[in-house]
Short mmCIF file of C-alpha atoms in Angstrom, two decimals:
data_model
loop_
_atom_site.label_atom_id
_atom_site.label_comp_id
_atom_site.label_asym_id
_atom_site.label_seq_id
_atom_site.Cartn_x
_atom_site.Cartn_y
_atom_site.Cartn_z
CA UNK A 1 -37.85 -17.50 -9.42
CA UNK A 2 -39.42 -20.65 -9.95
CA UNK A 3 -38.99 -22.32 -13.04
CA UNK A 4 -41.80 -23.71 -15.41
CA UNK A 5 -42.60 -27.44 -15.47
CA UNK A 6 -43.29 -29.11 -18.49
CA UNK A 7 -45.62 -31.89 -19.13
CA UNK A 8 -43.07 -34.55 -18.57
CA UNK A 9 -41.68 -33.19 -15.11
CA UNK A 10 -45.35 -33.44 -14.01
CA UNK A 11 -45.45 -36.01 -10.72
CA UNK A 12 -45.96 -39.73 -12.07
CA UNK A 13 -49.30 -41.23 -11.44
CA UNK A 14 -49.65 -43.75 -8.78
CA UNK A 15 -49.10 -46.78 -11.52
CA UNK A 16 -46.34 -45.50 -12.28
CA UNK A 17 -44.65 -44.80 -8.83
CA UNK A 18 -46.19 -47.68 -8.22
CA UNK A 19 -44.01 -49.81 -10.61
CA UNK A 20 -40.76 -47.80 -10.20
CA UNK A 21 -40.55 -47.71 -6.25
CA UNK A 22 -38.41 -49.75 -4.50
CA UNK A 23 -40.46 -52.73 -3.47
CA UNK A 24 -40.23 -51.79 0.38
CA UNK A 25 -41.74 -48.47 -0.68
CA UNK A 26 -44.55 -50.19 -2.85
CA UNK A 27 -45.41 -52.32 -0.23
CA UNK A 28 -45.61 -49.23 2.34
CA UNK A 29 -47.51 -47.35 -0.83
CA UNK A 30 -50.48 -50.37 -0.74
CA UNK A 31 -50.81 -50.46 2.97
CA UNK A 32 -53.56 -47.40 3.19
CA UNK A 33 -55.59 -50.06 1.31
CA UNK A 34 -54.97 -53.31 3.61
CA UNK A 35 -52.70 -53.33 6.31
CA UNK A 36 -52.19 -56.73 5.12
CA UNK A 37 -48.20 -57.22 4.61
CA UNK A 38 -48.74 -60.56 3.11
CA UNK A 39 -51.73 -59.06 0.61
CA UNK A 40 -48.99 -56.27 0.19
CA UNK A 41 -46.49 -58.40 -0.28
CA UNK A 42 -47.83 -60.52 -2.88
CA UNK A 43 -49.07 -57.80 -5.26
CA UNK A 44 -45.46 -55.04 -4.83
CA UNK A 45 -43.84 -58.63 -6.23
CA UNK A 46 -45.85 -59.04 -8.99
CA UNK A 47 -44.55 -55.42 -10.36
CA UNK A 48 -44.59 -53.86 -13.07
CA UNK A 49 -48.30 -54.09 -13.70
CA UNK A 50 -49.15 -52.70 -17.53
CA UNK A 51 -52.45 -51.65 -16.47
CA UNK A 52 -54.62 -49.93 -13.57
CA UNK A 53 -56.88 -52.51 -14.51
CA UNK A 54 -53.94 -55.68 -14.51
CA UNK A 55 -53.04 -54.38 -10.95
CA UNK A 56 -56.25 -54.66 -9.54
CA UNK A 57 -57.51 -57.97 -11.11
CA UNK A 58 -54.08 -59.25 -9.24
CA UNK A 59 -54.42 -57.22 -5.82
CA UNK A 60 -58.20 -58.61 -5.76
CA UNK A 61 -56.95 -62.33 -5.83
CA UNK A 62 -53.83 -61.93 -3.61
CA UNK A 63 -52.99 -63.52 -0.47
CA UNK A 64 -56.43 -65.18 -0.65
CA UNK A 65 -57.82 -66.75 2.57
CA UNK A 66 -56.49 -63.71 4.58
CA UNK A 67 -55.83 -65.78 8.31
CA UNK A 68 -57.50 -64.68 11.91
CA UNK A 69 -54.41 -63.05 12.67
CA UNK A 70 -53.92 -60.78 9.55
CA UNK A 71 -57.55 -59.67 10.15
CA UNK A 72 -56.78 -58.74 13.60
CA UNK A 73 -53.98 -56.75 12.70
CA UNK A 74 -55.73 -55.18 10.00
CA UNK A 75 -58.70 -54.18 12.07
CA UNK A 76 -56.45 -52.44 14.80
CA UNK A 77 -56.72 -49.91 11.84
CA UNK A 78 -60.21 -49.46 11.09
CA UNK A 79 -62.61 -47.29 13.04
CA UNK A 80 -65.88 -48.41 14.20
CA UNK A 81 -68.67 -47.62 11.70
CA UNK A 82 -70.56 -44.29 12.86
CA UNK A 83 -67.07 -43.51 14.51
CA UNK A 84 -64.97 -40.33 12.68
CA UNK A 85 -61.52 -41.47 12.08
CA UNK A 86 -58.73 -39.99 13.66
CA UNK A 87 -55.96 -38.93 11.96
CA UNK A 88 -55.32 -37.15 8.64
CA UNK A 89 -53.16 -39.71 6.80
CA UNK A 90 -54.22 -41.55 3.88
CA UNK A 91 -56.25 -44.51 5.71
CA UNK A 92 -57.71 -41.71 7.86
CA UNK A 93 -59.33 -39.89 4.92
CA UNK A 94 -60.48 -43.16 2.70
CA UNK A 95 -62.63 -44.21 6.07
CA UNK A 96 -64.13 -40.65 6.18
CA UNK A 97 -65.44 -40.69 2.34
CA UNK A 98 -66.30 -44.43 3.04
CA UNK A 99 -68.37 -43.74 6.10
CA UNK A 100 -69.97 -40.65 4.88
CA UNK A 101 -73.87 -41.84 4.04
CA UNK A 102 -73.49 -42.73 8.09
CA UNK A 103 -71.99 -39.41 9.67
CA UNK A 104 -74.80 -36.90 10.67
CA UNK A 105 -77.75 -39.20 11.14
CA UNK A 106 -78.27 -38.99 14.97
CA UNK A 107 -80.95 -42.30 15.10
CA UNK A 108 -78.49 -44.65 12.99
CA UNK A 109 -75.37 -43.10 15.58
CA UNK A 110 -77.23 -44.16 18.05
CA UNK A 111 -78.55 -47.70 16.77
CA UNK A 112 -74.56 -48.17 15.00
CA UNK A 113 -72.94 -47.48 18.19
CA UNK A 114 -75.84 -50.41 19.81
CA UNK A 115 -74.35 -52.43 17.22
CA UNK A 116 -71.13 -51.87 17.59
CA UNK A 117 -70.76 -52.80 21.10
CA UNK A 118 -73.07 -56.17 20.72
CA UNK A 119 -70.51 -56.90 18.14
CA UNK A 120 -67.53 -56.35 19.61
CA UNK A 121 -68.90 -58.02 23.14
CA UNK A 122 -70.05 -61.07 21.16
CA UNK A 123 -66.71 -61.44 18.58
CA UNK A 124 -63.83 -59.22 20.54
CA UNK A 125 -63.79 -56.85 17.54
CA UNK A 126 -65.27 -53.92 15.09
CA UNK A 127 -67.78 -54.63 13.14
CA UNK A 128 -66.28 -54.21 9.30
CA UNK A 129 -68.28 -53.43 6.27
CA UNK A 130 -67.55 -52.13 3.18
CA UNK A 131 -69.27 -48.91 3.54
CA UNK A 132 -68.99 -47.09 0.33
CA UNK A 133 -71.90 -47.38 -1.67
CA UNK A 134 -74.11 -48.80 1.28
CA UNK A 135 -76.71 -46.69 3.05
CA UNK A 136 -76.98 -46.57 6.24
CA UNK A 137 -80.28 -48.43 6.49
CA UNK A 138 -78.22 -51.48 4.74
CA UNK A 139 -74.75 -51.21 7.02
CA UNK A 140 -77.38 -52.00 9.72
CA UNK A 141 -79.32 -54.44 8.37
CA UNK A 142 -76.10 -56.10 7.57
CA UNK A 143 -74.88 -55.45 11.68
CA UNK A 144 -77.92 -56.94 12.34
CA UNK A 145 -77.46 -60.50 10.10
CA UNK A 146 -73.88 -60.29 11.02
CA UNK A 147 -74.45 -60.46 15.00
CA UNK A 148 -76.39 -63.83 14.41
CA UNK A 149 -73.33 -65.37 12.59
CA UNK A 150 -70.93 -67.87 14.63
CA UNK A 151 -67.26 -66.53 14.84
CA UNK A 152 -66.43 -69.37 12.53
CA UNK A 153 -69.04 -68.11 9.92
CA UNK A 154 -68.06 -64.69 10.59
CA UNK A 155 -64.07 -64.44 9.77
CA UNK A 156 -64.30 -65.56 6.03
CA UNK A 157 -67.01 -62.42 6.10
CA UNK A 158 -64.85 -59.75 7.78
CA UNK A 159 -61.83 -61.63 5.53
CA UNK A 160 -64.03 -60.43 2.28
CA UNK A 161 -65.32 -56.75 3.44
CA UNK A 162 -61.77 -56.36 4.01
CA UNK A 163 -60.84 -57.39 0.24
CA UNK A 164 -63.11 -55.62 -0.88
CA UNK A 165 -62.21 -52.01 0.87
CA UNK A 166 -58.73 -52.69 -0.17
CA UNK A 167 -59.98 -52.45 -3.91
CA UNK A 168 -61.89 -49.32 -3.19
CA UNK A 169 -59.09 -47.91 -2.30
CA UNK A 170 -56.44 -48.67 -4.68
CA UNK A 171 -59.06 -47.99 -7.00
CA UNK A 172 -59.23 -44.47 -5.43
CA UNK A 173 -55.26 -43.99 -5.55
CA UNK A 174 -55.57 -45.30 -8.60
CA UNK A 175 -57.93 -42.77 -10.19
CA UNK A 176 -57.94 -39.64 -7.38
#
């Protein structure tokens, strides 16, 4: 027979976990957001964090200046926009909510998969937006300004869409 919890066996929150875990296991816990280890790094080493808020002021001003290389790495994650993640890990599921005003609309499929493959013919990669909170209308309209960039002008953009899904989603483990 199963015995009763009380309120303080309840599992910790991610703060919490967050500040206790071993810092390998922090790290590993802050990957889902950026599979960045220097961004990951940085902010398991600035533990304990007294605040939700205090950890991501500091996770949104880590590792700044993310490099070509840690954006490559990163983007080996991310699925094309339009695309359904595979998977059912934690990275898997925060692209499907992020994605979702683009799932289901046959016309911007089709015109996001155009997209996608000018981008990736003209920069050797996915196109990365935050998506969450953008319409669909906008991710393309933003496709479409992107595809004029140079790759120069383009990394410190894919560099900040990246940033900026990372605080999405430790805002999301954050507050589930």
């Amino acid at each position: 027979m199963p015995s009763e919890l009380r309120p303080d066996d309840a599992a910790p929150d991610f703060l919490t976990a967050f500040n206790a875990a071993r810092r390998a296991d922090a790290e590993a816990m802050l990957r889902p957001c950026a599979d960045i280890p220097r961004w990951c790094n940085e902010v398991a080493a600035a533990r304990p964090f007294a605040s939700a808020g205090e950890l991501l002021s500091f996770a949104e001003l880590a590792a700044p200046d993310f490099t070509e290389a840690e954006i490559e790495a990163a983007l080996a994650h991310h699925p094309r926009i339009g695309e359904r993640p595979a998977g059912s890990g934690t990275e898997a599921r925060f692209s499907r909510s992020e994605q979702a005003s683009v799932s289901g609309l046959e016309d911007v499929q089709d015109r996001l998969l155009a997209g996608n493959r000018a981008y990736e013919e003209k920069f050797g990669q996915v196109f990365l937006i935050r998506a969450a909170g953008r319409s669909a209308e906008e991710i393309l309209a933003a496709l479409q300004e992107r595809l004029g960039h140079t790759p120069a002008e383009e990394v410190p953009v894919i560099a900040a869409q990246l940033r900026e899904i990372a605080i999405l989603r430790l805002e999301g483990l954050l507050h589930p």
